[in-house]
Amino acid sequence: MRGDSMNGGREPCPLLIFPCNGNGLEALDCLADRYRCIGFVDDTPAKQQAGAYGYRVFDRSALETSREAKVLAVPGGPASFRSRREIIAGLGIETRRFARAIHPAASIAPFATIGHNVLIMAGVVLTSNCVIGNHVVILPNTVIHHDAVIGDWSLVGSNVTIAGGATVGENCYIGSGSSVMNGVTLGAGAMLGLGSNLICDLAAGVIAVGNPARPIG
Protein backbone atom coordinates (compact mmCIF):
# COMPACT_ATOMS: atom_id res chain seq x y z
CA MET A 1 0.00 0.00 0.00
CA ARG A 2 2.95 2.32 0.48
CA GLY A 3 3.14 2.58 -3.31
CA ASP A 4 0.13 4.88 -3.19
CA SER A 5 2.24 7.63 -1.67
CA MET A 6 5.59 6.86 -3.35
CA ASN A 7 5.81 6.98 -7.12
CA GLY A 8 9.19 5.36 -7.74
CA GLY A 9 10.67 8.42 -9.45
CA ARG A 10 7.84 8.94 -11.94
CA GLU A 11 6.37 12.36 -12.62
CA PRO A 12 3.51 13.18 -10.23
CA CYS A 13 0.08 12.53 -11.68
CA PRO A 14 -2.15 15.63 -12.04
CA LEU A 15 -5.02 15.65 -9.57
CA LEU A 16 -8.32 17.48 -9.14
CA ILE A 17 -9.85 17.56 -5.65
CA PHE A 18 -13.62 17.82 -5.18
CA PRO A 19 -14.94 19.87 -3.44
CA CYS A 20 -13.01 22.79 -1.94
CA ASN A 21 -13.89 21.85 1.65
CA GLY A 22 -12.03 20.93 4.83
CA ASN A 23 -11.35 17.37 3.70
CA GLY A 24 -10.08 18.63 0.37
CA LEU A 25 -7.70 21.14 1.93
CA GLU A 26 -6.33 18.53 4.32
CA ALA A 27 -5.86 16.17 1.39
CA LEU A 28 -3.13 18.48 0.08
CA ASP A 29 -0.86 17.20 2.86
CA CYS A 30 -1.43 13.58 1.80
CA LEU A 31 -0.34 13.73 -1.84
CA ALA A 32 3.41 13.21 -1.26
CA ASP A 33 5.15 12.83 -4.64
CA ARG A 34 2.49 10.66 -6.27
CA TYR A 35 0.08 13.46 -7.19
CA ARG A 36 0.34 17.09 -8.23
CA CYS A 37 -2.79 19.05 -7.41
CA ILE A 38 -3.83 21.26 -10.33
CA GLY A 39 -6.82 22.71 -8.51
CA PHE A 40 -10.14 22.11 -6.83
CA VAL A 41 -13.56 21.52 -8.35
CA ASP A 42 -16.45 23.18 -6.54
CA ASP A 43 -19.97 24.30 -7.37
CA THR A 44 -19.74 27.56 -5.35
CA PRO A 45 -19.12 30.62 -7.57
CA ALA A 46 -17.51 32.59 -4.73
CA LYS A 47 -14.91 29.85 -4.24
CA GLN A 48 -14.28 29.71 -7.98
CA GLN A 49 -13.54 33.43 -8.00
CA ALA A 50 -11.37 33.47 -4.87
CA GLY A 51 -9.34 30.29 -5.31
CA ALA A 52 -7.87 28.49 -2.30
CA TYR A 53 -4.33 28.37 -0.92
CA GLY A 54 -2.87 29.41 -4.24
CA TYR A 55 -4.85 26.85 -6.25
CA ARG A 56 -7.54 27.56 -8.79
CA VAL A 57 -11.09 26.45 -8.06
CA PHE A 58 -12.85 25.24 -11.20
CA ASP A 59 -16.42 24.42 -12.02
CA ARG A 60 -17.31 20.85 -13.01
CA SER A 61 -16.30 21.38 -16.63
CA ALA A 62 -12.70 20.84 -15.49
CA LEU A 63 -13.51 17.17 -14.98
CA GLU A 64 -13.93 16.90 -18.76
CA THR A 65 -11.33 19.38 -19.98
CA SER A 66 -8.63 17.83 -17.75
CA ARG A 67 -9.35 14.17 -18.42
CA GLU A 68 -5.70 13.28 -17.84
CA ALA A 69 -6.14 14.25 -14.18
CA LYS A 70 -7.08 11.81 -11.45
CA VAL A 71 -9.92 12.83 -9.15
CA LEU A 72 -10.13 12.70 -5.36
CA ALA A 73 -13.75 13.27 -4.30
CA VAL A 74 -14.09 13.88 -0.55
CA PRO A 75 -17.43 15.63 0.08
CA GLY A 76 -19.46 15.40 3.26
CA GLY A 77 -19.46 16.02 6.98
CA PRO A 78 -21.70 15.30 9.96
CA ALA A 79 -24.61 17.20 8.41
CA SER A 80 -24.40 15.67 4.93
CA PHE A 81 -22.66 12.31 5.17
CA ARG A 82 -25.68 10.30 4.05
CA SER A 83 -25.70 12.08 0.67
CA ARG A 84 -22.06 11.29 -0.17
CA ARG A 85 -22.98 8.38 -2.42
CA GLU A 86 -25.28 10.50 -4.60
CA ILE A 87 -22.88 13.45 -4.69
CA ILE A 88 -19.90 11.36 -5.81
CA ALA A 89 -21.98 9.40 -8.33
CA GLY A 90 -23.22 12.72 -9.73
CA LEU A 91 -19.70 13.57 -10.86
CA GLY A 92 -19.89 10.86 -13.51
CA ILE A 93 -16.27 9.80 -12.93
CA GLU A 94 -15.05 6.46 -14.24
CA THR A 95 -13.63 4.24 -11.51
CA ARG A 96 -10.19 4.19 -13.13
CA ARG A 97 -9.89 7.97 -12.68
CA PHE A 98 -10.35 7.97 -8.93
CA ALA A 99 -7.23 8.59 -6.85
CA ARG A 100 -6.19 7.10 -3.53
CA ALA A 101 -4.22 9.44 -1.25
CA ILE A 102 -2.38 8.07 1.77
CA HIS A 103 -0.27 10.34 3.96
CA PRO A 104 3.37 9.17 4.20
CA ALA A 105 3.03 9.20 8.00
CA ALA A 106 0.17 6.66 7.95
CA SER A 107 0.99 3.08 8.92
CA ILE A 108 -0.60 0.53 6.60
CA ALA A 109 -0.27 -3.19 7.25
CA PRO A 110 0.77 -5.27 4.22
CA PHE A 111 -2.47 -7.25 4.25
CA ALA A 112 -4.83 -4.33 4.70
CA THR A 113 -7.20 -3.80 1.76
CA ILE A 114 -7.99 -0.28 0.55
CA GLY A 115 -10.52 0.68 -2.12
CA HIS A 116 -10.52 3.55 -4.62
CA ASN A 117 -11.18 7.22 -3.93
CA VAL A 118 -9.89 6.85 -0.38
CA LEU A 119 -8.22 9.58 1.69
CA ILE A 120 -6.11 8.45 4.67
CA MET A 121 -4.52 11.21 6.73
CA ALA A 122 -1.41 11.44 8.91
CA GLY A 123 -1.01 9.11 11.86
CA VAL A 124 -3.70 6.65 10.77
CA VAL A 125 -2.90 3.01 11.59
CA LEU A 126 -4.48 0.18 9.62
CA THR A 127 -3.61 -3.22 11.02
CA SER A 128 -3.68 -6.70 9.58
CA ASN A 129 -6.57 -7.76 7.35
CA CYS A 130 -8.71 -4.67 7.89
CA VAL A 131 -10.78 -3.67 4.87
CA ILE A 132 -11.36 -0.05 3.82
CA GLY A 133 -14.07 0.29 1.18
CA ASN A 134 -14.39 2.76 -1.69
CA HIS A 135 -14.96 6.51 -1.21
CA VAL A 136 -13.84 6.48 2.44
CA VAL A 137 -12.21 9.34 4.36
CA ILE A 138 -10.19 8.63 7.52
CA LEU A 139 -8.99 11.62 9.54
CA PRO A 140 -5.68 11.83 11.46
CA ASN A 141 -4.53 9.47 14.22
CA THR A 142 -7.31 6.93 13.87
CA VAL A 143 -6.54 3.24 14.51
CA ILE A 144 -8.47 0.49 12.72
CA HIS A 145 -7.64 -2.96 14.03
CA HIS A 146 -7.46 -6.43 12.53
CA ASP A 147 -10.37 -7.73 10.47
CA ALA A 148 -12.42 -4.55 10.89
CA VAL A 149 -14.42 -3.42 7.85
CA ILE A 150 -15.23 0.17 6.86
CA GLY A 151 -18.03 0.30 4.31
CA ASP A 152 -18.14 2.40 1.15
CA TRP A 153 -18.87 6.15 1.40
CA SER A 154 -18.18 6.30 5.15
CA LEU A 155 -16.40 9.06 7.05
CA VAL A 156 -14.23 8.31 10.09
CA GLY A 157 -13.10 11.19 12.32
CA SER A 158 -9.76 11.78 14.01
CA ASN A 159 -8.49 9.88 17.06
CA VAL A 160 -11.04 7.10 16.56
CA THR A 161 -10.37 3.51 17.63
CA ILE A 162 -12.20 0.73 15.79
CA ALA A 163 -11.45 -2.60 17.43
CA GLY A 164 -10.89 -5.93 15.77
CA GLY A 165 -13.73 -7.48 13.82
CA ALA A 166 -15.97 -4.43 14.00
CA THR A 167 -18.04 -3.58 10.93
CA VAL A 168 -18.97 -0.07 9.84
CA GLY A 169 -21.70 -0.12 7.21
CA GLU A 170 -21.99 2.02 4.10
CA ASN A 171 -22.51 5.77 4.40
CA CYS A 172 -21.75 5.91 8.13
CA TYR A 173 -20.21 8.75 10.13
CA ILE A 174 -18.00 8.19 13.17
CA GLY A 175 -17.24 11.34 15.14
CA SER A 176 -13.75 12.21 16.32
CA GLY A 177 -12.56 10.75 19.61
CA SER A 178 -14.98 7.83 19.46
CA SER A 179 -14.36 4.12 19.94
CA VAL A 180 -16.09 1.05 18.57
CA MET A 181 -15.79 -2.20 20.52
CA ASN A 182 -14.59 -5.39 18.87
CA GLY A 183 -17.19 -7.28 16.88
CA VAL A 184 -19.74 -4.46 16.95
CA THR A 185 -21.67 -3.53 13.79
CA LEU A 186 -22.91 -0.11 12.68
CA GLY A 187 -25.75 -0.38 10.19
CA ALA A 188 -25.77 1.62 6.95
CA GLY A 189 -26.25 5.35 7.44
CA ALA A 190 -25.63 5.21 11.21
CA MET A 191 -23.86 8.03 13.04
CA LEU A 192 -21.71 7.87 16.16
CA GLY A 193 -21.32 11.24 17.85
CA LEU A 194 -18.13 12.90 19.05
CA GLY A 195 -16.32 11.13 21.86
CA SER A 196 -18.77 8.24 22.05
CA ASN A 197 -18.07 4.65 23.06
CA LEU A 198 -20.09 2.08 21.11
CA ILE A 199 -20.31 -1.27 22.89
CA CYS A 200 -23.27 -2.88 21.09
CA ASP A 201 -24.65 -3.02 17.55
CA LEU A 202 -26.20 0.14 16.12
CA ALA A 203 -29.11 -0.22 13.70
CA ALA A 204 -29.11 1.34 10.24
CA GLY A 205 -29.80 5.07 10.16
CA VAL A 206 -29.60 5.52 13.93
CA ILE A 207 -27.66 8.33 15.65
CA ALA A 208 -26.00 7.42 18.95
CA VAL A 209 -23.94 9.46 21.42
CA GLY A 210 -22.42 9.08 24.87
CA ASN A 211 -20.44 6.60 26.95
CA PRO A 212 -21.80 4.08 26.46
CA ALA A 213 -23.39 5.32 23.25
CA ARG A 214 -27.19 5.36 23.21
CA PRO A 215 -29.58 6.18 20.35
CA ILE A 216 -31.06 9.67 20.28
CA GLY A 217 -33.90 11.25 18.34
PDB file of C-alpha atoms in Angstrom:
ATOM      1  CA  MET A   1       0.000   0.000   0.000  1.00  0.00           C
ATOM      2  CA  ARG A   2       2.954   2.321   0.478  1.00  0.00           C
ATOM      3  CA  GLY A   3       3.137   2.583  -3.311  1.00  0.00           C
ATOM      4  CA  ASP A   4       0.127   4.881  -3.191  1.00  0.00           C
ATOM      5  CA  SER A   5       2.237   7.628  -1.666  1.00  0.00           C
ATOM      6  CA  MET A   6       5.589   6.865  -3.351  1.00  0.00           C
ATOM      7  CA  ASN A   7       5.806   6.980  -7.121  1.00  0.00           C
ATOM      8  CA  GLY A   8       9.191   5.356  -7.744  1.00  0.00           C
ATOM      9  CA  GLY A   9      10.670   8.420  -9.450  1.00  0.00           C
ATOM     10  CA  ARG A  10       7.838   8.944 -11.940  1.00  0.00           C
ATOM     11  CA  GLU A  11       6.369  12.362 -12.623  1.00  0.00           C
ATOM     12  CA  PRO A  12       3.511  13.178 -10.229  1.00  0.00           C
ATOM     13  CA  CYS A  13       0.077  12.528 -11.677  1.00  0.00           C
ATOM     14  CA  PRO A  14      -2.153  15.629 -12.036  1.00  0.00           C
ATOM     15  CA  LEU A  15      -5.021  15.646  -9.574  1.00  0.00           C
ATOM     16  CA  LEU A  16      -8.315  17.481  -9.139  1.00  0.00           C
ATOM     17  CA  ILE A  17      -9.846  17.564  -5.652  1.00  0.00           C
ATOM     18  CA  PHE A  18     -13.620  17.822  -5.175  1.00  0.00           C
ATOM     19  CA  PRO A  19     -14.944  19.871  -3.436  1.00  0.00           C
ATOM     20  CA  CYS A  20     -13.009  22.789  -1.942  1.00  0.00           C
ATOM     21  CA  ASN A  21     -13.893  21.849   1.646  1.00  0.00           C
ATOM     22  CA  GLY A  22     -12.029  20.933   4.829  1.00  0.00           C
ATOM     23  CA  ASN A  23     -11.354  17.370   3.704  1.00  0.00           C
ATOM     24  CA  GLY A  24     -10.076  18.635   0.370  1.00  0.00           C
ATOM     25  CA  LEU A  25      -7.702  21.141   1.934  1.00  0.00           C
ATOM     26  CA  GLU A  26      -6.329  18.526   4.324  1.00  0.00           C
ATOM     27  CA  ALA A  27      -5.861  16.168   1.393  1.00  0.00           C
ATOM     28  CA  LEU A  28      -3.127  18.478   0.076  1.00  0.00           C
ATOM     29  CA  ASP A  29      -0.861  17.198   2.859  1.00  0.00           C
ATOM     30  CA  CYS A  30      -1.431  13.577   1.797  1.00  0.00           C
ATOM     31  CA  LEU A  31      -0.338  13.730  -1.839  1.00  0.00           C
ATOM     32  CA  ALA A  32       3.413  13.212  -1.263  1.00  0.00           C
ATOM     33  CA  ASP A  33       5.146  12.834  -4.636  1.00  0.00           C
ATOM     34  CA  ARG A  34       2.493  10.661  -6.270  1.00  0.00           C
ATOM     35  CA  TYR A  35       0.079  13.464  -7.194  1.00  0.00           C
ATOM     36  CA  ARG A  36       0.337  17.092  -8.227  1.00  0.00           C
ATOM     37  CA  CYS A  37      -2.787  19.055  -7.409  1.00  0.00           C
ATOM     38  CA  ILE A  38      -3.831  21.260 -10.330  1.00  0.00           C
ATOM     39  CA  GLY A  39      -6.818  22.711  -8.509  1.00  0.00           C
ATOM     40  CA  PHE A  40     -10.143  22.109  -6.831  1.00  0.00           C
ATOM     41  CA  VAL A  41     -13.561  21.523  -8.350  1.00  0.00           C
ATOM     42  CA  ASP A  42     -16.445  23.185  -6.540  1.00  0.00           C
ATOM     43  CA  ASP A  43     -19.971  24.303  -7.375  1.00  0.00           C
ATOM     44  CA  THR A  44     -19.742  27.558  -5.351  1.00  0.00           C
ATOM     45  CA  PRO A  45     -19.123  30.621  -7.573  1.00  0.00           C
ATOM     46  CA  ALA A  46     -17.513  32.586  -4.727  1.00  0.00           C
ATOM     47  CA  LYS A  47     -14.910  29.851  -4.237  1.00  0.00           C
ATOM     48  CA  GLN A  48     -14.280  29.708  -7.981  1.00  0.00           C
ATOM     49  CA  GLN A  49     -13.536  33.427  -7.997  1.00  0.00           C
ATOM     50  CA  ALA A  50     -11.375  33.473  -4.872  1.00  0.00           C
ATOM     51  CA  GLY A  51      -9.342  30.289  -5.310  1.00  0.00           C
ATOM     52  CA  ALA A  52      -7.868  28.486  -2.303  1.00  0.00           C
ATOM     53  CA  TYR A  53      -4.335  28.366  -0.915  1.00  0.00           C
ATOM     54  CA  GLY A  54      -2.866  29.408  -4.237  1.00  0.00           C
ATOM     55  CA  TYR A  55      -4.852  26.854  -6.247  1.00  0.00           C
ATOM     56  CA  ARG A  56      -7.545  27.562  -8.791  1.00  0.00           C
ATOM     57  CA  VAL A  57     -11.094  26.447  -8.057  1.00  0.00           C
ATOM     58  CA  PHE A  58     -12.846  25.237 -11.199  1.00  0.00           C
ATOM     59  CA  ASP A  59     -16.422  24.415 -12.019  1.00  0.00           C
ATOM     60  CA  ARG A  60     -17.309  20.845 -13.009  1.00  0.00           C
ATOM     61  CA  SER A  61     -16.302  21.381 -16.633  1.00  0.00           C
ATOM     62  CA  ALA A  62     -12.698  20.844 -15.493  1.00  0.00           C
ATOM     63  CA  LEU A  63     -13.506  17.169 -14.982  1.00  0.00           C
ATOM     64  CA  GLU A  64     -13.932  16.897 -18.764  1.00  0.00           C
ATOM     65  CA  THR A  65     -11.328  19.377 -19.982  1.00  0.00           C
ATOM     66  CA  SER A  66      -8.635  17.829 -17.754  1.00  0.00           C
ATOM     67  CA  ARG A  67      -9.347  14.173 -18.416  1.00  0.00           C
ATOM     68  CA  GLU A  68      -5.699  13.277 -17.841  1.00  0.00           C
ATOM     69  CA  ALA A  69      -6.139  14.246 -14.182  1.00  0.00           C
ATOM     70  CA  LYS A  70      -7.083  11.810 -11.454  1.00  0.00           C
ATOM     71  CA  VAL A  71      -9.922  12.829  -9.147  1.00  0.00           C
ATOM     72  CA  LEU A  72     -10.127  12.701  -5.359  1.00  0.00           C
ATOM     73  CA  ALA A  73     -13.748  13.267  -4.304  1.00  0.00           C
ATOM     74  CA  VAL A  74     -14.087  13.885  -0.552  1.00  0.00           C
ATOM     75  CA  PRO A  75     -17.434  15.632   0.081  1.00  0.00           C
ATOM     76  CA  GLY A  76     -19.461  15.395   3.257  1.00  0.00           C
ATOM     77  CA  GLY A  77     -19.457  16.017   6.978  1.00  0.00           C
ATOM     78  CA  PRO A  78     -21.701  15.302   9.956  1.00  0.00           C
ATOM     79  CA  ALA A  79     -24.608  17.198   8.407  1.00  0.00           C
ATOM     80  CA  SER A  80     -24.405  15.673   4.926  1.00  0.00           C
ATOM     81  CA  PHE A  81     -22.658  12.305   5.171  1.00  0.00           C
ATOM     82  CA  ARG A  82     -25.678  10.302   4.046  1.00  0.00           C
ATOM     83  CA  SER A  83     -25.697  12.085   0.675  1.00  0.00           C
ATOM     84  CA  ARG A  84     -22.062  11.290  -0.170  1.00  0.00           C
ATOM     85  CA  ARG A  85     -22.978   8.376  -2.422  1.00  0.00           C
ATOM     86  CA  GLU A  86     -25.275  10.496  -4.602  1.00  0.00           C
ATOM     87  CA  ILE A  87     -22.877  13.449  -4.691  1.00  0.00           C
ATOM     88  CA  ILE A  88     -19.902  11.359  -5.809  1.00  0.00           C
ATOM     89  CA  ALA A  89     -21.976   9.404  -8.332  1.00  0.00           C
ATOM     90  CA  GLY A  90     -23.221  12.718  -9.733  1.00  0.00           C
ATOM     91  CA  LEU A  91     -19.700  13.572 -10.861  1.00  0.00           C
ATOM     92  CA  GLY A  92     -19.886  10.858 -13.509  1.00  0.00           C
ATOM     93  CA  ILE A  93     -16.269   9.801 -12.926  1.00  0.00           C
ATOM     94  CA  GLU A  94     -15.053   6.460 -14.236  1.00  0.00           C
ATOM     95  CA  THR A  95     -13.635   4.238 -11.515  1.00  0.00           C
ATOM     96  CA  ARG A  96     -10.193   4.194 -13.126  1.00  0.00           C
ATOM     97  CA  ARG A  97      -9.891   7.974 -12.681  1.00  0.00           C
ATOM     98  CA  PHE A  98     -10.349   7.972  -8.925  1.00  0.00           C
ATOM     99  CA  ALA A  99      -7.233   8.589  -6.848  1.00  0.00           C
ATOM    100  CA  ARG A 100      -6.195   7.100  -3.529  1.00  0.00           C
ATOM    101  CA  ALA A 101      -4.222   9.443  -1.248  1.00  0.00           C
ATOM    102  CA  ILE A 102      -2.376   8.066   1.771  1.00  0.00           C
ATOM    103  CA  HIS A 103      -0.275  10.341   3.958  1.00  0.00           C
ATOM    104  CA  PRO A 104       3.365   9.170   4.197  1.00  0.00           C
ATOM    105  CA  ALA A 105       3.029   9.200   7.999  1.00  0.00           C
ATOM    106  CA  ALA A 106       0.172   6.664   7.952  1.00  0.00           C
ATOM    107  CA  SER A 107       0.991   3.084   8.921  1.00  0.00           C
ATOM    108  CA  ILE A 108      -0.601   0.531   6.595  1.00  0.00           C
ATOM    109  CA  ALA A 109      -0.269  -3.191   7.253  1.00  0.00           C
ATOM    110  CA  PRO A 110       0.766  -5.265   4.215  1.00  0.00           C
ATOM    111  CA  PHE A 111      -2.468  -7.253   4.249  1.00  0.00           C
ATOM    112  CA  ALA A 112      -4.826  -4.331   4.700  1.00  0.00           C
ATOM    113  CA  THR A 113      -7.200  -3.803   1.765  1.00  0.00           C
ATOM    114  CA  ILE A 114      -7.995  -0.284   0.550  1.00  0.00           C
ATOM    115  CA  GLY A 115     -10.518   0.675  -2.123  1.00  0.00           C
ATOM    116  CA  HIS A 116     -10.525   3.547  -4.625  1.00  0.00           C
ATOM    117  CA  ASN A 117     -11.182   7.223  -3.930  1.00  0.00           C
ATOM    118  CA  VAL A 118      -9.888   6.852  -0.376  1.00  0.00           C
ATOM    119  CA  LEU A 119      -8.218   9.575   1.695  1.00  0.00           C
ATOM    120  CA  ILE A 120      -6.111   8.451   4.665  1.00  0.00           C
ATOM    121  CA  MET A 121      -4.521  11.210   6.731  1.00  0.00           C
ATOM    122  CA  ALA A 122      -1.412  11.442   8.913  1.00  0.00           C
ATOM    123  CA  GLY A 123      -1.009   9.105  11.858  1.00  0.00           C
ATOM    124  CA  VAL A 124      -3.695   6.649  10.770  1.00  0.00           C
ATOM    125  CA  VAL A 125      -2.896   3.015  11.589  1.00  0.00           C
ATOM    126  CA  LEU A 126      -4.482   0.177   9.618  1.00  0.00           C
ATOM    127  CA  THR A 127      -3.611  -3.216  11.022  1.00  0.00           C
ATOM    128  CA  SER A 128      -3.679  -6.705   9.581  1.00  0.00           C
ATOM    129  CA  ASN A 129      -6.575  -7.756   7.354  1.00  0.00           C
ATOM    130  CA  CYS A 130      -8.709  -4.672   7.895  1.00  0.00           C
ATOM    131  CA  VAL A 131     -10.776  -3.665   4.874  1.00  0.00           C
ATOM    132  CA  ILE A 132     -11.360  -0.053   3.816  1.00  0.00           C
ATOM    133  CA  GLY A 133     -14.067   0.290   1.180  1.00  0.00           C
ATOM    134  CA  ASN A 134     -14.391   2.756  -1.685  1.00  0.00           C
ATOM    135  CA  HIS A 135     -14.961   6.509  -1.212  1.00  0.00           C
ATOM    136  CA  VAL A 136     -13.842   6.477   2.442  1.00  0.00           C
ATOM    137  CA  VAL A 137     -12.206   9.344   4.362  1.00  0.00           C
ATOM    138  CA  ILE A 138     -10.192   8.633   7.521  1.00  0.00           C
ATOM    139  CA  LEU A 139      -8.987  11.621   9.536  1.00  0.00           C
ATOM    140  CA  PRO A 140      -5.676  11.830  11.455  1.00  0.00           C
ATOM    141  CA  ASN A 141      -4.527   9.473  14.219  1.00  0.00           C
ATOM    142  CA  THR A 142      -7.309   6.927  13.873  1.00  0.00           C
ATOM    143  CA  VAL A 143      -6.541   3.242  14.508  1.00  0.00           C
ATOM    144  CA  ILE A 144      -8.474   0.493  12.718  1.00  0.00           C
ATOM    145  CA  HIS A 145      -7.637  -2.963  14.033  1.00  0.00           C
ATOM    146  CA  HIS A 146      -7.461  -6.434  12.534  1.00  0.00           C
ATOM    147  CA  ASP A 147     -10.375  -7.732  10.471  1.00  0.00           C
ATOM    148  CA  ALA A 148     -12.420  -4.549  10.891  1.00  0.00           C
ATOM    149  CA  VAL A 149     -14.418  -3.419   7.849  1.00  0.00           C
ATOM    150  CA  ILE A 150     -15.228   0.172   6.860  1.00  0.00           C
ATOM    151  CA  GLY A 151     -18.035   0.300   4.306  1.00  0.00           C
ATOM    152  CA  ASP A 152     -18.141   2.399   1.150  1.00  0.00           C
ATOM    153  CA  TRP A 153     -18.872   6.150   1.399  1.00  0.00           C
ATOM    154  CA  SER A 154     -18.185   6.298   5.149  1.00  0.00           C
ATOM    155  CA  LEU A 155     -16.399   9.064   7.052  1.00  0.00           C
ATOM    156  CA  VAL A 156     -14.227   8.309  10.090  1.00  0.00           C
ATOM    157  CA  GLY A 157     -13.101  11.191  12.319  1.00  0.00           C
ATOM    158  CA  SER A 158      -9.761  11.784  14.013  1.00  0.00           C
ATOM    159  CA  ASN A 159      -8.490   9.875  17.057  1.00  0.00           C
ATOM    160  CA  VAL A 160     -11.043   7.103  16.556  1.00  0.00           C
ATOM    161  CA  THR A 161     -10.375   3.513  17.626  1.00  0.00           C
ATOM    162  CA  ILE A 162     -12.196   0.733  15.788  1.00  0.00           C
ATOM    163  CA  ALA A 163     -11.449  -2.602  17.430  1.00  0.00           C
ATOM    164  CA  GLY A 164     -10.894  -5.929  15.766  1.00  0.00           C
ATOM    165  CA  GLY A 165     -13.734  -7.485  13.825  1.00  0.00           C
ATOM    166  CA  ALA A 166     -15.973  -4.431  13.998  1.00  0.00           C
ATOM    167  CA  THR A 167     -18.044  -3.581  10.925  1.00  0.00           C
ATOM    168  CA  VAL A 168     -18.967  -0.071   9.839  1.00  0.00           C
ATOM    169  CA  GLY A 169     -21.703  -0.120   7.205  1.00  0.00           C
ATOM    170  CA  GLU A 170     -21.994   2.021   4.102  1.00  0.00           C
ATOM    171  CA  ASN A 171     -22.510   5.775   4.402  1.00  0.00           C
ATOM    172  CA  CYS A 172     -21.747   5.909   8.130  1.00  0.00           C
ATOM    173  CA  TYR A 173     -20.210   8.753  10.133  1.00  0.00           C
ATOM    174  CA  ILE A 174     -18.003   8.191  13.173  1.00  0.00           C
ATOM    175  CA  GLY A 175     -17.239  11.340  15.143  1.00  0.00           C
ATOM    176  CA  SER A 176     -13.749  12.208  16.324  1.00  0.00           C
ATOM    177  CA  GLY A 177     -12.556  10.746  19.607  1.00  0.00           C
ATOM    178  CA  SER A 178     -14.977   7.826  19.460  1.00  0.00           C
ATOM    179  CA  SER A 179     -14.362   4.124  19.938  1.00  0.00           C
ATOM    180  CA  VAL A 180     -16.092   1.048  18.575  1.00  0.00           C
ATOM    181  CA  MET A 181     -15.795  -2.200  20.521  1.00  0.00           C
ATOM    182  CA  ASN A 182     -14.585  -5.391  18.867  1.00  0.00           C
ATOM    183  CA  GLY A 183     -17.187  -7.284  16.882  1.00  0.00           C
ATOM    184  CA  VAL A 184     -19.744  -4.464  16.951  1.00  0.00           C
ATOM    185  CA  THR A 185     -21.670  -3.534  13.788  1.00  0.00           C
ATOM    186  CA  LEU A 186     -22.915  -0.111  12.677  1.00  0.00           C
ATOM    187  CA  GLY A 187     -25.750  -0.380  10.189  1.00  0.00           C
ATOM    188  CA  ALA A 188     -25.765   1.617   6.952  1.00  0.00           C
ATOM    189  CA  GLY A 189     -26.248   5.351   7.443  1.00  0.00           C
ATOM    190  CA  ALA A 190     -25.626   5.214  11.206  1.00  0.00           C
ATOM    191  CA  MET A 191     -23.860   8.028  13.036  1.00  0.00           C
ATOM    192  CA  LEU A 192     -21.714   7.867  16.163  1.00  0.00           C
ATOM    193  CA  GLY A 193     -21.320  11.240  17.850  1.00  0.00           C
ATOM    194  CA  LEU A 194     -18.128  12.901  19.054  1.00  0.00           C
ATOM    195  CA  GLY A 195     -16.317  11.131  21.865  1.00  0.00           C
ATOM    196  CA  SER A 196     -18.766   8.245  22.046  1.00  0.00           C
ATOM    197  CA  ASN A 197     -18.070   4.651  23.056  1.00  0.00           C
ATOM    198  CA  LEU A 198     -20.085   2.083  21.114  1.00  0.00           C
ATOM    199  CA  ILE A 199     -20.314  -1.272  22.895  1.00  0.00           C
ATOM    200  CA  CYS A 200     -23.271  -2.878  21.090  1.00  0.00           C
ATOM    201  CA  ASP A 201     -24.648  -3.020  17.550  1.00  0.00           C
ATOM    202  CA  LEU A 202     -26.201   0.143  16.122  1.00  0.00           C
ATOM    203  CA  ALA A 203     -29.106  -0.220  13.703  1.00  0.00           C
ATOM    204  CA  ALA A 204     -29.108   1.339  10.239  1.00  0.00           C
ATOM    205  CA  GLY A 205     -29.800   5.066  10.156  1.00  0.00           C
ATOM    206  CA  VAL A 206     -29.602   5.522  13.929  1.00  0.00           C
ATOM    207  CA  ILE A 207     -27.660   8.331  15.646  1.00  0.00           C
ATOM    208  CA  ALA A 208     -25.998   7.419  18.947  1.00  0.00           C
ATOM    209  CA  VAL A 209     -23.938   9.463  21.425  1.00  0.00           C
ATOM    210  CA  GLY A 210     -22.421   9.075  24.867  1.00  0.00           C
ATOM    211  CA  ASN A 211     -20.443   6.604  26.952  1.00  0.00           C
ATOM    212  CA  PRO A 212     -21.803   4.075  26.458  1.00  0.00           C
ATOM    213  CA  ALA A 213     -23.388   5.317  23.253  1.00  0.00           C
ATOM    214  CA  ARG A 214     -27.192   5.362  23.213  1.00  0.00           C
ATOM    215  CA  PRO A 215     -29.585   6.185  20.348  1.00  0.00           C
ATOM    216  CA  ILE A 216     -31.059   9.672  20.278  1.00  0.00           C
ATOM    217  CA  GLY A 217     -33.900  11.255  18.337  1.00  0.00           C
TER     218      GLY A 217
END
